[in-house]
Coordinates of N, CA and C in Angstrom, one line a residue:
Chain A
A272 N 0.7 -1.1 -0.4 CA 0.0 -0.5 0.4 C 0.4 1.3 -0.2
Q273 N 0.8 1.8 -0.2 CA 1.2 3.2 -0.7 C 1.1 3.8 0.2
S274 N 2.0 4.8 1.0 CA 1.8 6.0 2.4 C 2.8 7.4 2.2
V275 N 2.3 7.5 2.6 CA 3.4 9.5 3.2 C 3.4 9.5 4.3
A276 N 5.0 9.3 5.3 CA 5.2 10.3 6.9 C 5.7 11.5 6.8
Q277 N 5.3 12.6 7.5 CA 5.7 13.5 7.1 C 6.5 13.6 8.9
P278 N 7.3 13.1 9.2 CA 7.8 12.8 10.7 C 7.6 13.6 11.5
E279 N 8.4 15.5 11.6 CA 7.8 16.5 12.1 C 6.0 16.8 12.9
D280 N 5.7 17.2 13.4 CA 4.6 17.7 14.1 C 4.9 19.1 13.9
Q281 N 5.7 19.7 14.4 CA 5.7 20.9 14.2 C 7.5 21.4 13.9
V282 N 7.4 22.8 12.6 CA 9.0 22.7 11.6 C 8.2 25.0 12.1
N283 N 9.6 24.8 12.9 CA 10.0 26.9 13.6 C 11.5 27.1 12.4
V284 N 10.8 28.2 11.5 CA 12.0 28.8 11.5 C 11.8 30.2 12.0
A285 N 12.9 31.5 12.1 CA 13.6 32.5 11.5 C 13.3 32.8 10.3
E286 N 12.6 33.9 10.5 CA 12.2 34.9 8.8 C 13.8 35.1 8.4
G287 N 13.3 34.9 6.6 CA 14.5 34.9 6.8 C 15.8 33.7 6.6
N288 N 15.6 32.6 7.2 CA 16.4 31.3 7.0 C 15.4 31.0 6.1
P289 N 16.3 29.2 6.4 CA 16.4 28.7 5.2 C 15.2 28.0 5.3
L290 N 14.4 27.3 4.6 CA 13.3 26.2 5.4 C 13.3 24.4 4.7
T291 N 12.6 23.6 5.8 CA 12.2 22.7 4.9 C 11.2 20.9 5.8
V292 N 10.9 21.6 5.3 CA 9.5 20.1 5.6 C 10.1 18.5 5.5
K293 N 9.7 18.0 6.2 CA 10.0 16.8 5.4 C 9.5 15.7 5.1
C294 N 9.1 15.3 4.2 CA 8.4 13.4 3.5 C 9.3 12.8 3.1
T295 N 8.7 11.6 4.0 CA 9.2 11.0 2.7 C 7.7 9.3 2.1
Y296 N 8.3 8.6 1.6 CA 7.4 8.6 0.7 C 7.3 6.8 0.7
S297 N 6.1 5.6 0.7 CA 6.2 4.1 0.6 C 5.3 3.7 -0.1
V298 N 5.6 3.5 -1.9 CA 4.8 2.8 -2.8 C 5.7 2.0 -4.0
S299 N 4.6 0.6 -4.6 CA 5.3 0.5 -6.0 C 5.1 1.2 -6.5
G300 N 6.3 1.2 -7.1 CA 6.3 1.4 -8.5 C 6.2 2.9 -8.7
N301 N 6.3 4.1 -9.7 CA 7.0 5.1 -9.2 C 5.6 6.2 -8.8
P302 N 7.2 6.8 -8.2 CA 5.5 7.2 -6.9 C 5.1 9.0 -8.0
Y303 N 3.8 9.4 -7.5 CA 3.4 10.6 -8.8 C 3.6 11.6 -6.8
L304 N 4.2 12.6 -6.5 CA 4.4 13.6 -5.0 C 3.7 14.5 -5.9
F305 N 3.2 15.2 -4.0 CA 2.6 16.7 -4.2 C 2.6 17.6 -3.2
W306 N 2.9 18.7 -2.5 CA 2.3 19.7 -2.0 C 1.5 20.5 -2.2
Y307 N 1.1 20.3 -0.7 CA -0.3 21.1 -0.4 C -0.3 22.5 1.2
V308 N -0.5 23.6 0.6 CA -1.0 24.1 1.6 C -1.9 24.7 2.3
Q309 N -2.2 24.8 3.2 CA -3.7 24.7 3.7 C -3.2 25.7 4.6
Y310 N -3.6 27.2 4.9 CA -3.9 28.8 5.8 C -5.3 27.9 6.5
P311 N -5.7 28.3 7.6 CA -6.1 28.4 9.0 C -7.9 28.5 8.2
N312 N -8.5 27.5 7.8 CA -10.4 27.4 8.1 C -10.3 27.3 6.5
R313 N -9.0 26.9 5.5 CA -9.0 27.3 4.3 C -9.5 25.3 3.3
G314 N -10.0 25.4 2.3 CA -9.3 24.2 1.4 C -7.6 24.3 1.1
L315 N -7.2 23.7 -0.2 CA -5.3 23.2 -0.2 C -5.7 23.9 -0.8
Q316 N -4.5 24.6 -1.2 CA -3.9 24.2 -2.8 C -2.8 24.1 -2.7
F317 N -2.5 23.6 -4.5 CA -2.0 23.3 -5.1 C -0.2 23.8 -4.6
L318 N 1.1 23.3 -4.5 CA 1.4 23.7 -4.9 C 3.0 23.1 -5.8
L319 N 3.2 22.1 -5.7 CA 3.9 21.8 -6.8 C 4.3 20.0 -6.7
K320 N 4.6 19.3 -7.5 CA 4.6 18.0 -7.8 C 5.3 17.5 -8.7
Y321 N 5.8 15.8 -8.1 CA 6.9 15.4 -9.2 C 5.7 14.2 -9.9
I322 N 6.1 14.3 -11.1 CA 6.1 13.2 -11.6 C 7.3 12.3 -11.8
T323 N 7.9 13.3 -13.4 CA 9.4 11.9 -13.6 C 9.5 13.3 -13.8
G324 N 11.5 13.4 -13.6 CA 11.9 14.8 -14.9 C 13.0 14.7 -14.1
D325 N 13.3 15.4 -13.7 CA 14.4 16.6 -13.2 C 14.1 16.7 -11.1
N326 N 15.2 16.3 -9.9 CA 14.8 15.7 -9.1 C 14.5 17.0 -8.2
L327 N 14.5 18.4 -8.5 CA 14.5 19.5 -8.1 C 13.1 19.5 -9.0
V328 N 12.5 20.2 -8.5 CA 11.1 20.7 -8.7 C 10.8 21.8 -8.5
K329 N 9.9 23.2 -9.0 CA 10.0 24.2 -9.0 C 8.6 24.4 -8.6
G330 N 7.6 25.3 -7.5 CA 6.6 25.6 -6.9 C 6.3 26.9 -7.0
S331 N 5.1 27.5 -7.1 CA 4.5 28.6 -6.1 C 5.1 28.9 -5.3
Y332 N 5.1 30.1 -5.9 CA 5.7 31.0 -3.9 C 6.6 30.9 -3.5
G333 N 8.2 30.8 -4.1 CA 9.0 29.9 -4.1 C 9.7 28.2 -3.7
F334 N 8.9 27.5 -3.5 CA 9.0 27.0 -2.9 C 9.5 26.0 -4.1
E335 N 9.9 25.0 -3.3 CA 10.7 23.9 -4.4 C 10.6 22.7 -3.7
A336 N 10.6 21.5 -4.4 CA 11.3 20.2 -3.3 C 11.6 19.8 -4.9
E337 N 12.6 18.6 -3.7 CA 13.9 17.3 -3.9 C 13.6 16.7 -3.9
F338 N 13.3 15.1 -5.6 CA 13.2 14.1 -5.3 C 14.1 12.8 -5.4
N339 N 14.3 12.0 -3.9 CA 15.7 11.5 -3.8 C 15.2 10.1 -3.7
K340 N 15.2 9.8 -5.0 CA 14.4 7.8 -4.9 C 15.6 6.8 -3.7
S341 N 16.4 6.9 -4.2 CA 17.3 6.7 -2.7 C 17.5 6.5 -1.5
Q342 N 16.6 7.6 -0.7 CA 16.6 7.3 0.2 C 14.7 7.6 1.0
T343 N 14.1 7.0 -1.2 CA 12.4 7.4 -0.8 C 11.7 9.1 0.1
S344 N 12.1 9.8 -0.3 CA 11.6 11.6 -0.2 C 11.7 12.0 -1.2
F345 N 11.3 13.3 -0.6 CA 11.1 14.1 -1.2 C 9.9 15.7 -0.1
H346 N 11.1 16.0 -0.4 CA 11.4 16.9 1.0 C 10.8 18.8 0.2
L347 N 10.1 19.3 0.9 CA 10.1 20.6 0.3 C 10.8 21.7 1.1
K348 N 11.1 23.1 0.7 CA 12.6 24.0 0.8 C 11.6 25.4 0.1
K349 N 12.6 26.4 0.9 CA 12.4 27.2 0.1 C 13.3 27.9 0.5
P350 N 14.4 29.0 -0.6 CA 15.8 29.7 0.5 C 16.0 30.6 2.4
S351 N 14.2 31.3 2.0 CA 14.1 32.6 2.9 C 12.7 32.1 2.8
A352 N 12.3 32.4 4.5 CA 10.5 32.0 5.1 C 10.3 33.2 5.5
L353 N 9.1 33.8 5.0 CA 8.8 34.2 6.0 C 7.9 34.4 6.3
V354 N 7.1 34.7 6.7 CA 6.4 35.1 8.3 C 5.0 34.4 7.3
S355 N 4.3 35.1 6.8 CA 3.3 35.2 5.4 C 3.6 33.2 5.4
D356 N 4.0 32.3 4.9 CA 4.2 30.7 5.2 C 3.7 30.2 5.9
S357 N 3.9 30.6 6.8 CA 3.3 29.7 8.3 C 2.1 29.4 8.3
A358 N 1.5 28.5 7.5 CA 0.7 27.5 7.2 C 0.5 25.8 7.7
L359 N -0.5 24.7 7.6 CA -0.8 23.5 7.6 C 0.2 23.2 6.1
Y360 N 1.2 21.7 6.0 CA 1.4 22.0 4.7 C 1.3 19.9 4.6
F361 N 1.2 19.9 3.5 CA 0.9 18.0 3.5 C 1.3 17.6 2.3
C362 N 2.1 16.7 2.4 CA 2.0 15.9 1.3 C 1.7 15.1 1.8
A363 N 1.6 14.3 0.6 CA 1.0 13.1 -0.5 C 0.9 12.4 -1.6
V364 N 0.1 11.2 -2.3 CA 0.9 10.5 -2.9 C 0.4 10.2 -3.6
R365 N -0.7 9.7 -4.6 CA -0.7 9.3 -5.5 C -0.7 7.4 -5.1
D366 N -2.6 7.6 -5.1 CA -2.9 5.5 -4.4 C -3.4 5.5 -6.1
G367 N -3.4 3.9 -6.3 CA -3.8 3.3 -7.5 C -3.8 4.9 -9.1
G368 N -4.9 4.6 -9.7 CA -6.1 5.2 -10.6 C -7.1 6.1 -9.7
Y369 N -6.8 6.7 -10.5 CA -8.2 6.9 -10.4 C -8.1 8.7 -9.8
N370 N -6.2 9.0 -9.4 CA -5.2 9.9 -9.0 C -6.6 10.6 -7.5
K371 N -6.0 9.6 -7.0 CA -6.4 9.3 -5.5 C -5.6 9.4 -4.9
L372 N -5.1 10.7 -3.5 CA -4.6 11.2 -2.7 C -4.5 10.5 -1.4
I373 N -3.6 10.5 -0.6 CA -3.0 9.4 0.1 C -2.6 10.3 1.1
F374 N -2.9 11.5 2.2 CA -1.4 12.5 2.5 C -0.9 12.6 3.9
G375 N 0.4 13.0 4.5 CA 0.6 12.6 5.2 C -0.5 13.5 6.4
A376 N 0.8 13.4 7.8 CA -0.4 13.4 8.5 C -0.7 15.2 9.0
G377 N 0.2 16.0 7.8 CA 0.0 16.9 8.0 C 1.8 18.3 9.3
T378 N 1.9 19.4 8.2 CA 3.4 19.7 9.2 C 3.2 21.3 9.7
R379 N 3.1 21.2 10.5 CA 2.4 22.8 10.8 C 3.8 23.9 11.1
L380 N 4.4 25.0 10.0 CA 4.9 25.7 10.3 C 4.5 27.1 10.0
A381 N 5.5 27.6 11.8 CA 6.2 28.5 12.8 C 7.1 29.1 12.2
V382 N 6.8 30.3 11.4 CA 7.4 31.6 10.7 C 8.2 33.0 11.3
H383 N 8.9 32.8 12.3 CA 8.9 33.5 13.7 C 10.0 34.8 12.9
P384 N 8.7 36.3 13.1 CA 9.8 37.5 13.0 C 11.0 37.4 13.6
Chain B
S288 N -9.6 28.0 -16.5 CA -8.6 27.0 -15.0 C -10.5 26.2 -14.6
Q289 N -10.2 25.5 -13.0 CA -11.6 24.8 -13.5 C -11.7 25.7 -11.7
T290 N -12.7 25.6 -11.5 CA -13.2 26.8 -10.1 C -14.0 25.0 -9.5
I291 N -13.3 25.5 -8.2 CA -14.8 24.6 -7.6 C -15.4 25.6 -6.3
H292 N -16.9 25.1 -6.0 CA -18.3 25.7 -5.3 C -18.1 24.5 -4.2
Q293 N -18.4 24.8 -2.7 CA -18.8 24.7 -2.0 C -19.9 24.8 -1.3
W294 N -20.9 24.6 -0.7 CA -22.1 24.7 0.6 C -22.8 24.2 1.1
P295 N -23.1 24.3 2.0 CA -22.8 25.4 2.7 C -21.4 25.8 3.6
A296 N -20.7 27.1 3.4 CA -19.7 26.9 4.1 C -19.0 26.7 5.3
T297 N -20.4 26.5 5.8 CA -20.6 25.5 7.5 C -21.8 25.9 7.9
L298 N -21.7 24.9 9.3 CA -23.0 24.0 9.5 C -22.6 23.8 11.0
V299 N -24.4 23.7 11.3 CA -24.0 23.3 12.6 C -25.5 21.9 12.8
Q300 N -25.5 21.3 13.2 CA -27.0 20.3 13.4 C -26.7 19.7 14.9
P301 N -27.9 19.2 14.9 CA -28.0 18.3 15.2 C -28.2 16.9 15.2
V302 N -27.7 16.2 15.9 CA -27.0 15.0 16.0 C -29.2 14.3 15.9
G303 N -28.4 13.5 14.5 CA -30.1 12.8 13.9 C -30.8 13.3 12.7
S304 N -29.7 14.6 12.2 CA -30.5 15.4 12.0 C -30.3 15.0 10.2
P305 N -30.4 15.0 9.5 CA -29.7 15.0 8.1 C -28.8 15.8 7.3
L306 N -27.7 15.2 6.4 CA -26.5 17.1 6.4 C -27.1 16.2 4.2
S307 N -26.6 16.9 4.0 CA -26.8 17.2 2.0 C -25.7 18.7 2.7
L308 N -24.5 18.2 2.0 CA -23.2 19.5 1.5 C -22.6 19.3 -0.2
E309 N -23.3 20.6 -0.7 CA -23.0 20.2 -2.7 C -21.6 20.9 -3.0
C310 N -21.2 20.6 -4.3 CA -19.9 21.1 -5.1 C -20.3 21.2 -6.1
T311 N -20.3 22.1 -6.9 CA -19.7 21.7 -8.7 C -18.4 22.3 -8.9
V312 N -18.1 22.0 -9.9 CA -17.3 23.0 -10.5 C -17.8 23.1 -12.0
E313 N -16.8 24.1 -12.1 CA -16.3 24.8 -14.0 C -15.4 25.3 -13.9
G314 N -16.2 25.0 -15.8 CA -14.2 25.7 -16.2 C -13.4 23.8 -17.2
T315 N -14.0 23.0 -16.4 CA -14.3 21.8 -16.0 C -14.9 21.3 -17.3
S316 N -15.1 19.4 -18.2 CA -16.3 18.9 -18.3 C -15.1 16.8 -17.9
N317 N -16.3 16.1 -17.8 CA -16.2 14.8 -16.8 C -14.7 14.8 -16.2
P318 N -14.8 15.8 -14.6 CA -14.3 15.2 -14.2 C -14.3 14.2 -14.0
N319 N -13.1 13.8 -12.3 CA -12.9 13.5 -11.3 C -13.4 13.4 -9.9
L320 N -14.3 13.7 -9.1 CA -14.6 13.8 -8.2 C -14.3 13.5 -6.3
Y321 N -13.8 14.2 -6.2 CA -13.5 13.6 -4.8 C -13.9 14.2 -2.7
W322 N -14.7 13.8 -2.4 CA -14.8 14.3 -1.2 C -14.4 13.1 0.3
Y323 N -13.1 14.8 0.7 CA -12.0 14.4 1.4 C -12.8 14.7 3.2
R324 N -12.7 13.8 4.1 CA -12.7 15.0 5.8 C -11.0 14.9 6.1
Q325 N -11.3 16.1 7.0 CA -10.7 16.7 7.7 C -10.6 16.9 8.9
A326 N -10.5 15.5 10.1 CA -10.7 15.8 11.5 C -9.5 16.5 12.2
A327 N -10.3 17.5 13.6 CA -9.1 17.8 14.8 C -8.0 18.8 13.5
G328 N -7.8 19.5 12.6 CA -7.6 20.0 11.2 C -6.5 18.9 10.9
R329 N -5.8 18.3 11.0 CA -4.7 17.6 10.8 C -5.5 16.8 9.1
G330 N -5.1 15.1 10.2 CA -5.3 14.8 8.5 C -5.9 14.8 7.0
L331 N -6.2 14.2 6.7 CA -7.4 14.5 5.2 C -7.5 12.1 5.3
Q332 N -8.1 12.4 4.6 CA -9.2 10.6 4.5 C -9.8 11.3 3.1
L333 N -9.8 10.0 2.4 CA -10.7 9.6 1.5 C -11.9 9.4 2.0
L334 N -13.0 10.1 1.4 CA -14.2 8.8 2.1 C -14.9 8.0 0.3
F335 N -15.0 8.9 -0.8 CA -15.2 8.5 -1.6 C -15.2 9.3 -3.1
Y336 N -14.8 8.6 -4.5 CA -14.8 9.1 -5.5 C -15.9 9.3 -6.6
S337 N -15.0 9.6 -8.0 CA -16.8 9.9 -8.5 C -15.6 9.6 -9.7
V338 N -16.1 8.3 -10.7 CA -15.5 8.8 -11.9 C -16.4 9.5 -13.4
G339 N -18.1 9.9 -12.3 CA -18.7 9.9 -14.1 C -20.0 10.1 -13.0
I340 N -20.8 10.7 -14.1 CA -22.4 10.4 -13.4 C -23.1 9.2 -13.0
G341 N -23.6 9.4 -10.7 CA -23.6 7.9 -10.9 C -23.0 6.6 -10.7
Q342 N -21.6 7.9 -11.0 CA -20.1 6.1 -10.8 C -20.2 6.6 -9.0
I343 N -19.6 6.2 -8.1 CA -19.5 6.5 -6.5 C -18.2 5.8 -5.8
S344 N -17.5 5.9 -5.6 CA -17.1 4.6 -5.1 C -16.8 5.5 -4.0
S345 N -17.2 3.5 -2.5 CA -16.8 4.9 -1.3 C -15.6 3.7 -0.7
E346 N -14.7 4.5 0.2 CA -13.0 4.5 0.0 C -13.2 3.8 1.6
V347 N -14.6 4.4 2.6 CA -14.2 3.6 4.3 C -16.0 3.4 4.2
P348 N -16.1 2.8 5.2 CA -17.2 2.5 5.8 C -17.5 3.6 6.7
Q349 N -19.5 3.6 6.5 CA -19.2 5.1 7.2 C -20.5 5.2 6.6
N350 N -21.3 6.7 8.3 CA -23.1 7.1 8.5 C -23.2 7.8 6.5
L351 N -22.0 8.4 6.0 CA -22.6 9.3 4.5 C -22.5 8.3 3.5
S352 N -23.0 9.0 2.6 CA -23.3 8.4 0.5 C -23.1 9.9 0.1
A353 N -22.8 9.5 -0.9 CA -22.9 10.7 -2.3 C -23.1 10.4 -3.2
S354 N -23.4 11.2 -4.0 CA -23.8 10.9 -5.4 C -23.2 12.2 -5.9
R355 N -23.9 12.0 -7.8 CA -23.4 12.9 -8.7 C -24.5 12.8 -9.8
P356 N -25.3 13.9 -9.5 CA -26.3 13.8 -10.3 C -26.2 14.4 -11.8
Q357 N -25.2 15.6 -11.5 CA -25.4 16.4 -12.9 C -23.0 15.7 -13.3
D358 N -22.5 15.8 -14.6 CA -22.0 15.9 -14.3 C -20.7 16.5 -13.8
R359 N -21.4 17.8 -13.4 CA -20.5 18.9 -12.4 C -20.5 18.9 -11.2
Q360 N -21.3 17.8 -10.5 CA -22.0 17.9 -9.4 C -22.5 16.6 -8.5
F361 N -20.9 17.1 -7.1 CA -21.5 16.0 -6.6 C -21.6 16.3 -4.9
I362 N -22.8 15.6 -4.1 CA -23.7 15.6 -3.0 C -23.1 14.9 -1.9
L363 N -22.4 15.1 -0.9 CA -22.0 14.3 0.2 C -23.5 14.4 1.1
S364 N -24.1 13.0 1.2 CA -25.0 13.7 2.4 C -25.3 12.3 3.9
S365 N -26.0 12.4 4.6 CA -26.6 11.6 5.7 C -27.6 11.7 5.9
K366 N -28.4 10.9 6.8 CA -29.8 10.4 6.8 C -29.5 10.7 8.2
K367 N -28.3 11.1 8.8 CA -28.7 10.8 10.7 C -27.2 11.0 11.6
L368 N -26.8 12.5 11.1 CA -25.8 12.3 11.3 C -25.3 12.0 13.1
L369 N -24.3 12.2 13.4 CA -23.8 11.4 14.5 C -22.0 12.3 14.6
L370 N -22.5 12.1 16.4 CA -21.1 13.5 16.5 C -19.8 13.4 15.6
S371 N -19.9 12.5 15.9 CA -18.4 11.1 14.5 C -17.9 12.0 13.6
D372 N -19.2 12.4 12.6 CA -19.4 12.8 11.0 C -18.9 14.2 11.5
S373 N -18.5 14.6 12.3 CA -18.1 16.3 12.1 C -16.9 16.9 11.1
G374 N -16.3 17.4 11.6 CA -15.6 17.3 11.0 C -15.2 18.7 9.7
F375 N -14.4 19.0 9.2 CA -14.2 19.8 8.0 C -14.4 19.0 5.7
Y376 N -15.1 19.2 5.4 CA -15.6 18.6 4.5 C -14.7 19.2 3.2
L377 N -13.6 18.3 2.4 CA -13.3 18.9 1.6 C -13.8 18.7 -0.3
C378 N -14.0 19.2 -1.3 CA -14.5 18.5 -2.0 C -13.8 18.8 -3.2
A379 N -13.6 18.9 -4.1 CA -12.4 18.0 -4.7 C -12.6 17.6 -5.7
T380 N -10.9 17.4 -6.7 CA -11.6 17.3 -8.9 C -10.3 17.5 -9.9
R381 N -10.0 16.6 -10.7 CA -9.3 16.6 -11.2 C -10.0 16.5 -12.6
G382 N -9.4 17.6 -13.0 CA -10.6 18.4 -14.5 C -9.1 16.8 -15.7
V383 N -9.7 17.1 -17.3 CA -9.0 16.4 -17.7 C -8.3 17.4 -18.3
S384 N -7.9 18.4 -18.2 CA -7.4 19.9 -18.4 C -5.8 19.6 -17.2
S385 N -5.7 19.4 -16.3 CA -5.0 19.3 -14.6 C -4.0 18.2 -15.1
G386 N -4.0 17.5 -16.2 CA -2.9 16.6 -15.6 C -3.7 15.9 -14.0
N387 N -2.3 15.5 -13.4 CA -1.9 14.9 -12.4 C -2.7 14.9 -11.3
T388 N -2.6 16.4 -11.0 CA -3.1 17.5 -9.6 C -4.2 17.5 -9.5
I389 N -5.1 17.2 -8.7 CA -6.0 17.6 -7.7 C -6.0 18.6 -7.2
Y390 N -7.5 19.2 -7.7 CA -7.4 21.3 -6.7 C -8.2 20.5 -6.0
F391 N -9.1 21.4 -4.8 CA -9.6 21.3 -3.8 C -10.1 22.6 -3.5
G392 N -11.4 22.9 -3.5 CA -12.5 24.1 -3.1 C -12.0 24.7 -1.7
E393 N -13.3 25.4 -1.1 CA -12.6 25.6 -0.4 C -13.3 25.4 1.2
G394 N -13.7 24.3 0.5 CA -15.0 22.9 2.2 C -16.3 23.5 2.7
S395 N -16.7 22.4 3.4 CA -18.0 23.1 3.9 C -17.3 22.6 6.3
W396 N -17.3 23.3 6.7 CA -17.1 23.0 8.7 C -18.7 22.3 8.7
L397 N -18.2 21.1 9.2 CA -20.2 20.7 9.9 C -19.7 20.5 11.6
T398 N -20.5 20.8 12.6 CA -20.4 20.6 13.6 C -21.8 19.6 13.6
V399 N -21.0 18.5 14.8 CA -22.7 18.0 15.5 C -23.2 18.2 16.8
V400 N -24.4 18.6 18.0 CA -24.5 18.9 18.4 C -25.5 18.1 18.5

């Protein structure tokens, strides 16, 4: 069965510092991986995805993610964090056909001024 | 681009009452449609998905049902709500033009009292 794990419940970063939100996955076959962000009381917003190709994927709002097949990881990164990046971040993997997604438990990112 | 409308945005219902949450999609045709539930502000669980009118697949046994009476309309229902049905319900879609990306609506908050 497909699964993703987000090992950190919360990540705290100072504004202007680089940030990393971790995700590891377990899939059979080639993984389709996604990152979403959720602001309070809002739906999920798509940030980026890895399907195939370059291991470094660039997405919205200056975020990027690095696919690492040997470590089965897909960590989300940003070179310089903003206070407005504070939100709940979800990693997800496609599960079988019909593009069903399995989500990690989420990581709360807190960026402090 | 596709737009997802969900209503009502917020709902407070007594235990044992019926439920109807509606989702409509614009800007795409023959989309895959999904209902997710988010409990306690963290993990998301896929409840139902639909690949066409009248075609509903249930992912977990529960007190809820779904229907798709029109191509771009997806309804989540219950005949008698339980306290455990409380949560944040998100409708999502994968349109023909969106590749493998799933997009989410703004969600409906349900509180069962």
